[in-house]
Short mmCIF file of the C-alpha atoms (twelve columns), coordinates in Angstrom:
data_MODEL
# 
_entry.id   MODEL 
# 
loop_
_atom_site.group_PDB 
_atom_site.id 
_atom_site.type_symbol 
_atom_site.label_atom_id 
_atom_site.label_alt_id 
_atom_site.label_comp_id 
_atom_site.label_asym_id 
_atom_site.label_seq_id 
_atom_site.Cartn_x 
_atom_site.Cartn_y 
_atom_site.Cartn_z 
_atom_site.pdbx_PDB_model_num 
ATOM 1   C CA . ILE A 1   -37.082 -4.598  -1.919  1 
ATOM 2   C CA . ALA A 2   -34.013 -2.617  -1.101  1 
ATOM 3   C CA . LEU A 3   -34.681 1.240   -1.046  1 
ATOM 4   C CA . PRO A 4   -31.283 2.601   0.474   1 
ATOM 5   C CA . SER A 5   -32.406 6.134   -0.353  1 
ATOM 6   C CA . GLY A 6   -35.308 8.171   -2.282  1 
ATOM 7   C CA . GLY A 7   -38.362 6.856   -3.185  1 
ATOM 8   C CA . LEU A 8   -39.739 4.326   -5.408  1 
ATOM 9   C CA . TYR A 9   -43.411 4.779   -6.601  1 
ATOM 10  C CA . PHE A 10  -45.495 1.760   -7.472  1 
ATOM 11  C CA . ASN A 11  -48.107 3.474   -10.108 1 
ATOM 12  C CA . ALA A 12  -48.867 -0.369  -11.476 1 
ATOM 13  C CA . ASN A 13  -52.263 -2.104  -11.774 1 
ATOM 14  C CA . ARG A 14  -51.264 -4.276  -9.040  1 
ATOM 15  C CA . VAL A 15  -48.230 -4.932  -6.661  1 
ATOM 16  C CA . ASN A 16  -48.283 -8.293  -4.668  1 
ATOM 17  C CA . PHE A 17  -46.203 -8.866  -1.632  1 
ATOM 18  C CA . HIS A 18  -45.925 -12.738 -0.824  1 
ATOM 19  C CA . GLU A 19  -44.567 -14.722 1.928   1 
ATOM 20  C CA . GLY A 20  -40.899 -13.715 2.798   1 
ATOM 21  C CA . SER A 21  -41.439 -10.072 1.636   1 
ATOM 22  C CA . GLY A 22  -39.578 -7.421  3.027   1 
ATOM 23  C CA . ILE A 23  -38.562 -3.741  2.601   1 
ATOM 24  C CA . THR A 24  -35.032 -2.382  3.395   1 
ATOM 25  C CA . GLY A 25  -33.384 0.912   3.793   1 
ATOM 26  C CA . THR A 26  -34.171 4.145   4.598   1 
ATOM 27  C CA . GLY A 27  -36.055 5.449   1.554   1 
ATOM 28  C CA . THR A 28  -39.787 5.504   0.970   1 
ATOM 29  C CA . LEU A 29  -42.190 3.005   -1.027  1 
ATOM 30  C CA . TYR A 30  -45.252 4.797   -2.397  1 
ATOM 31  C CA . LEU A 31  -48.144 2.207   -3.174  1 
ATOM 32  C CA . ASN A 32  -50.125 4.281   -5.727  1 
ATOM 33  C CA . THR A 33  -51.792 1.333   -6.669  1 
ATOM 34  C CA . ASP A 34  -53.683 -1.710  -5.804  1 
ATOM 35  C CA . ALA A 35  -51.692 -3.517  -3.390  1 
ATOM 36  C CA . TYR A 36  -52.189 -7.042  -1.984  1 
ATOM 37  C CA . LEU A 37  -50.541 -8.324  1.351   1 
ATOM 38  C CA . ASN A 38  -50.382 -11.930 0.508   1 
ATOM 39  C CA . CYS A 39  -47.911 -12.692 3.075   1 
ATOM 40  C CA . THR A 40  -48.620 -12.830 6.842   1 
ATOM 41  C CA . ARG A 41  -46.224 -10.726 8.047   1 
ATOM 42  C CA . LEU A 42  -44.258 -7.776  6.141   1 
ATOM 43  C CA . HIS A 43  -41.284 -6.466  7.657   1 
ATOM 44  C CA . SER A 44  -40.229 -2.998  6.625   1 
ATOM 45  C CA . THR A 45  -37.360 -1.027  7.789   1 
ATOM 46  C CA . ALA A 46  -38.399 1.612   4.778   1 
ATOM 47  C CA . ALA A 47  -41.176 4.331   5.503   1 
ATOM 48  C CA . THR A 48  -44.345 3.359   3.314   1 
ATOM 49  C CA . ASN A 49  -47.015 5.751   1.978   1 
ATOM 50  C CA . PHE A 50  -50.338 3.793   0.973   1 
ATOM 51  C CA . ILE A 51  -52.085 6.269   -1.392  1 
ATOM 52  C CA . GLY A 52  -53.680 4.090   -3.591  1 
ATOM 53  C CA . VAL A 53  -57.142 2.442   -4.629  1 
ATOM 54  C CA . PHE A 54  -56.992 -0.190  -2.151  1 
ATOM 55  C CA . LEU A 55  -54.944 -2.331  0.244   1 
ATOM 56  C CA . SER A 56  -56.185 -5.648  0.242   1 
ATOM 57  C CA . SER A 57  -55.261 -8.033  3.219   1 
ATOM 58  C CA . THR A 58  -57.815 -10.613 2.526   1 
ATOM 59  C CA . GLY A 59  -58.047 -14.681 2.821   1 
ATOM 60  C CA . GLY A 60  -59.384 -14.752 6.178   1 
ATOM 61  C CA . VAL A 61  -55.640 -14.169 7.664   1 
ATOM 62  C CA . THR A 62  -54.868 -11.093 9.570   1 
ATOM 63  C CA . ARG A 63  -51.660 -9.589  7.722   1 
ATOM 64  C CA . THR A 64  -49.288 -8.073  9.855   1 
ATOM 65  C CA . TRP A 65  -47.082 -4.910  9.000   1 
ATOM 66  C CA . ALA A 66  -44.107 -5.597  11.351  1 
ATOM 67  C CA . GLY A 67  -42.131 -2.213  10.654  1 
ATOM 68  C CA . PRO A 68  -40.144 -0.453  12.131  1 
ATOM 69  C CA . GLY A 69  -40.553 1.748   9.148   1 
ATOM 70  C CA . LEU A 70  -43.369 4.186   9.185   1 
ATOM 71  C CA . PHE A 71  -46.431 3.135   7.961   1 
ATOM 72  C CA . THR A 72  -48.700 6.248   6.509   1 
ATOM 73  C CA . TRP A 73  -52.302 5.957   4.936   1 
ATOM 74  C CA . THR A 74  -53.823 8.832   3.254   1 
ATOM 75  C CA . ASN A 75  -56.493 7.276   0.947   1 
ATOM 76  C CA . GLY A 76  -57.990 4.389   -0.532  1 
ATOM 77  C CA . THR A 77  -59.858 1.319   0.764   1 
ATOM 78  C CA . LEU A 78  -58.867 -1.530  2.966   1 
ATOM 79  C CA . TYR A 79  -60.213 -5.036  2.564   1 
ATOM 80  C CA . GLY A 80  -59.207 -7.550  5.153   1 
ATOM 81  C CA . SER A 81  -57.692 -7.437  8.451   1 
ATOM 82  C CA . LEU A 82  -54.393 -5.269  9.016   1 
ATOM 83  C CA . LYS A 83  -52.250 -5.732  12.115  1 
ATOM 84  C CA . PHE A 84  -49.668 -2.883  13.301  1 
ATOM 85  C CA . GLU A 85  -47.221 -5.033  15.343  1 
ATOM 86  C CA . ALA A 86  -46.029 -3.743  18.696  1 
ATOM 87  C CA . GLY A 87  -43.501 -0.876  18.205  1 
ATOM 88  C CA . VAL A 88  -44.885 0.186   14.762  1 
ATOM 89  C CA . ASN A 89  -45.934 3.719   14.121  1 
ATOM 90  C CA . ALA A 90  -48.534 4.233   11.773  1 
ATOM 91  C CA . VAL A 91  -50.292 7.337   10.518  1 
ATOM 92  C CA . LEU A 92  -53.562 7.912   9.148   1 
ATOM 93  C CA . SER A 93  -53.193 11.552  7.450   1 
ATOM 94  C CA . GLY A 94  -54.531 13.642  4.766   1 
ATOM 95  C CA . SER A 95  -57.640 15.309  3.562   1 
ATOM 96  C CA . ASP A 96  -58.945 12.426  1.947   1 
ATOM 97  C CA . TYR A 97  -61.265 9.615   3.304   1 
ATOM 98  C CA . LYS A 98  -60.039 6.398   4.498   1 
ATOM 99  C CA . GLU A 99  -62.633 3.806   4.024   1 
ATOM 100 C CA . MET A 100 -63.110 0.482   5.524   1 
ATOM 101 C CA . ALA A 101 -64.686 -2.090  3.609   1 
ATOM 102 C CA . ASP A 102 -67.221 -5.089  4.797   1 
ATOM 103 C CA . GLY A 103 -65.561 -6.969  7.559   1 
ATOM 104 C CA . SER A 104 -62.350 -5.035  7.288   1 
ATOM 105 C CA . GLU A 105 -60.187 -4.639  10.409  1 
ATOM 106 C CA . ILE A 106 -57.522 -2.362  12.083  1 
ATOM 107 C CA . ILE A 107 -55.738 -4.135  14.832  1 
ATOM 108 C CA . ASN A 108 -53.340 -1.463  16.603  1 
ATOM 109 C CA . GLU A 109 -50.577 -2.855  18.748  1 
ATOM 110 C CA . GLY A 110 -48.310 0.122   18.181  1 
ATOM 111 C CA . THR A 111 -48.911 3.634   17.823  1 
ATOM 112 C CA . LEU A 112 -51.513 4.749   15.589  1 
ATOM 113 C CA . THR A 113 -51.755 8.207   14.849  1 
ATOM 114 C CA . TRP A 114 -54.525 10.238  12.997  1 
ATOM 115 C CA . THR A 115 -54.023 13.760  11.450  1 
ATOM 116 C CA . GLY A 116 -55.301 15.909  8.836   1 
ATOM 117 C CA . ASP A 117 -58.894 16.467  8.336   1 
ATOM 118 C CA . GLY A 118 -59.765 13.223  6.339   1 
ATOM 119 C CA . GLY A 119 -62.140 11.334  7.844   1 
ATOM 120 C CA . ILE A 120 -62.165 7.121   8.483   1 
ATOM 121 C CA . ARG A 121 -65.426 6.041   7.405   1 
ATOM 122 C CA . GLY A 122 -66.785 2.042   7.526   1 
ATOM 123 C CA . ARG A 123 -68.203 1.408   4.208   1 
ATOM 124 C CA . SER A 124 -69.988 -1.800  5.259   1 
ATOM 125 C CA . LEU A 125 -73.002 -2.862  3.054   1 
ATOM 126 C CA . ALA A 126 -73.192 -6.383  4.987   1 
ATOM 127 C CA . SER A 127 -72.173 -8.120  8.103   1 
ATOM 128 C CA . PRO A 128 -69.716 -7.828  10.040  1 
ATOM 129 C CA . GLY A 129 -68.992 -4.030  9.584   1 
ATOM 130 C CA . ALA A 130 -65.694 -2.772  9.687   1 
ATOM 131 C CA . VAL A 131 -63.753 -2.724  12.839  1 
ATOM 132 C CA . ILE A 132 -60.772 -0.641  14.599  1 
ATOM 133 C CA . ARG A 133 -59.198 -2.441  17.705  1 
ATOM 134 C CA . ASN A 134 -56.997 -0.440  19.741  1 
ATOM 135 C CA . ARG A 135 -54.461 -2.486  21.891  1 
ATOM 136 C CA . SER A 136 -52.073 -0.072  22.629  1 
ATOM 137 C CA . THR A 137 -51.752 4.062   21.668  1 
ATOM 138 C CA . PHE A 138 -53.916 5.662   19.076  1 
ATOM 139 C CA . LEU A 139 -53.690 9.472   19.206  1 
ATOM 140 C CA . ALA A 140 -56.292 11.529  17.230  1 
ATOM 141 C CA . ASP A 141 -54.968 15.010  16.399  1 
ATOM 142 C CA . THR A 142 -57.808 15.893  13.811  1 
ATOM 143 C CA . PRO A 143 -61.077 17.425  13.500  1 
ATOM 144 C CA . ALA A 144 -62.175 14.854  11.167  1 
ATOM 145 C CA . ASP A 145 -64.898 12.292  11.767  1 
ATOM 146 C CA . LEU A 146 -64.747 8.772   12.312  1 
ATOM 147 C CA . VAL A 147 -67.995 7.774   10.780  1 
ATOM 148 C CA . ILE A 148 -69.226 4.222   11.772  1 
ATOM 149 C CA . GLY A 149 -71.987 3.667   9.804   1 
ATOM 150 C CA . SER A 150 -72.044 5.247   6.457   1 
ATOM 151 C CA . ALA A 151 -74.072 2.206   4.367   1 
ATOM 152 C CA . ASN A 152 -75.901 -0.785  5.841   1 
ATOM 153 C CA . VAL A 153 -74.028 -1.897  8.648   1 
ATOM 154 C CA . PHE A 154 -72.648 -0.201  11.862  1 
ATOM 155 C CA . SER A 155 -68.756 -0.216  12.176  1 
ATOM 156 C CA . ASN A 156 -67.075 -0.448  15.721  1 
ATOM 157 C CA . PHE A 157 -64.265 1.009   17.702  1 
ATOM 158 C CA . TYR A 158 -63.136 -0.903  20.351  1 
ATOM 159 C CA . ASN A 159 -60.516 0.565   22.858  1 
ATOM 160 C CA . GLU A 160 -59.203 -2.905  24.850  1 
ATOM 161 C CA . ALA A 161 -58.178 -2.947  28.147  1 
ATOM 162 C CA . GLY A 162 -54.848 -1.335  29.021  1 
ATOM 163 C CA . ALA A 163 -54.957 0.724   25.802  1 
ATOM 164 C CA . THR A 164 -55.097 4.682   25.367  1 
ATOM 165 C CA . PHE A 165 -57.138 6.750   23.003  1 
ATOM 166 C CA . THR A 166 -56.148 10.619  23.246  1 
ATOM 167 C CA . LYS A 167 -57.971 13.158  21.444  1 
ATOM 168 C CA . THR A 168 -55.470 16.313  20.830  1 
ATOM 169 C CA . ASN A 169 -57.146 18.385  18.494  1 
ATOM 170 C CA . PRO A 170 -59.945 20.890  19.835  1 
ATOM 171 C CA . GLY A 171 -62.211 20.212  16.979  1 
ATOM 172 C CA . THR A 172 -64.968 18.121  17.437  1 
ATOM 173 C CA . THR A 173 -64.657 14.359  16.007  1 
ATOM 174 C CA . TYR A 174 -67.572 11.776  16.098  1 
# 
């Protein structure tokens, strides 16, 4: 997908990104839909805003957002495992919840920034619970909550060896 400038909105029922997919240019791709990452690694120089119903990276394989374009998640539900590669800037923002379904996982190897007052909620009904693995830099500039158990199974946050988690907003986050 070539986006030399401007924005491209996907307001379709379903968008599939398959092996070899890429997004180029300096425009912005808006995923306001059900989006499926069927490729193991997606390279994007364009900014991408996930504002849709859900982002699916299922199939037992970790899907990698390779950047270097900014990835922004404002609402919706993550299914499966999504990794932000080293050098990627990702932002969780806005006032809506970002939900993580059963067994979903965010693996941060870049810089992940959480802004706005929308919480992150593990919506796990069965084991394993949702997981956030911070392996690099996680900046929490929010008064919102990281709700680790909104259903039957507790979710987990791991700040792995050598990683940094910084809370910059004076509000209380749980």
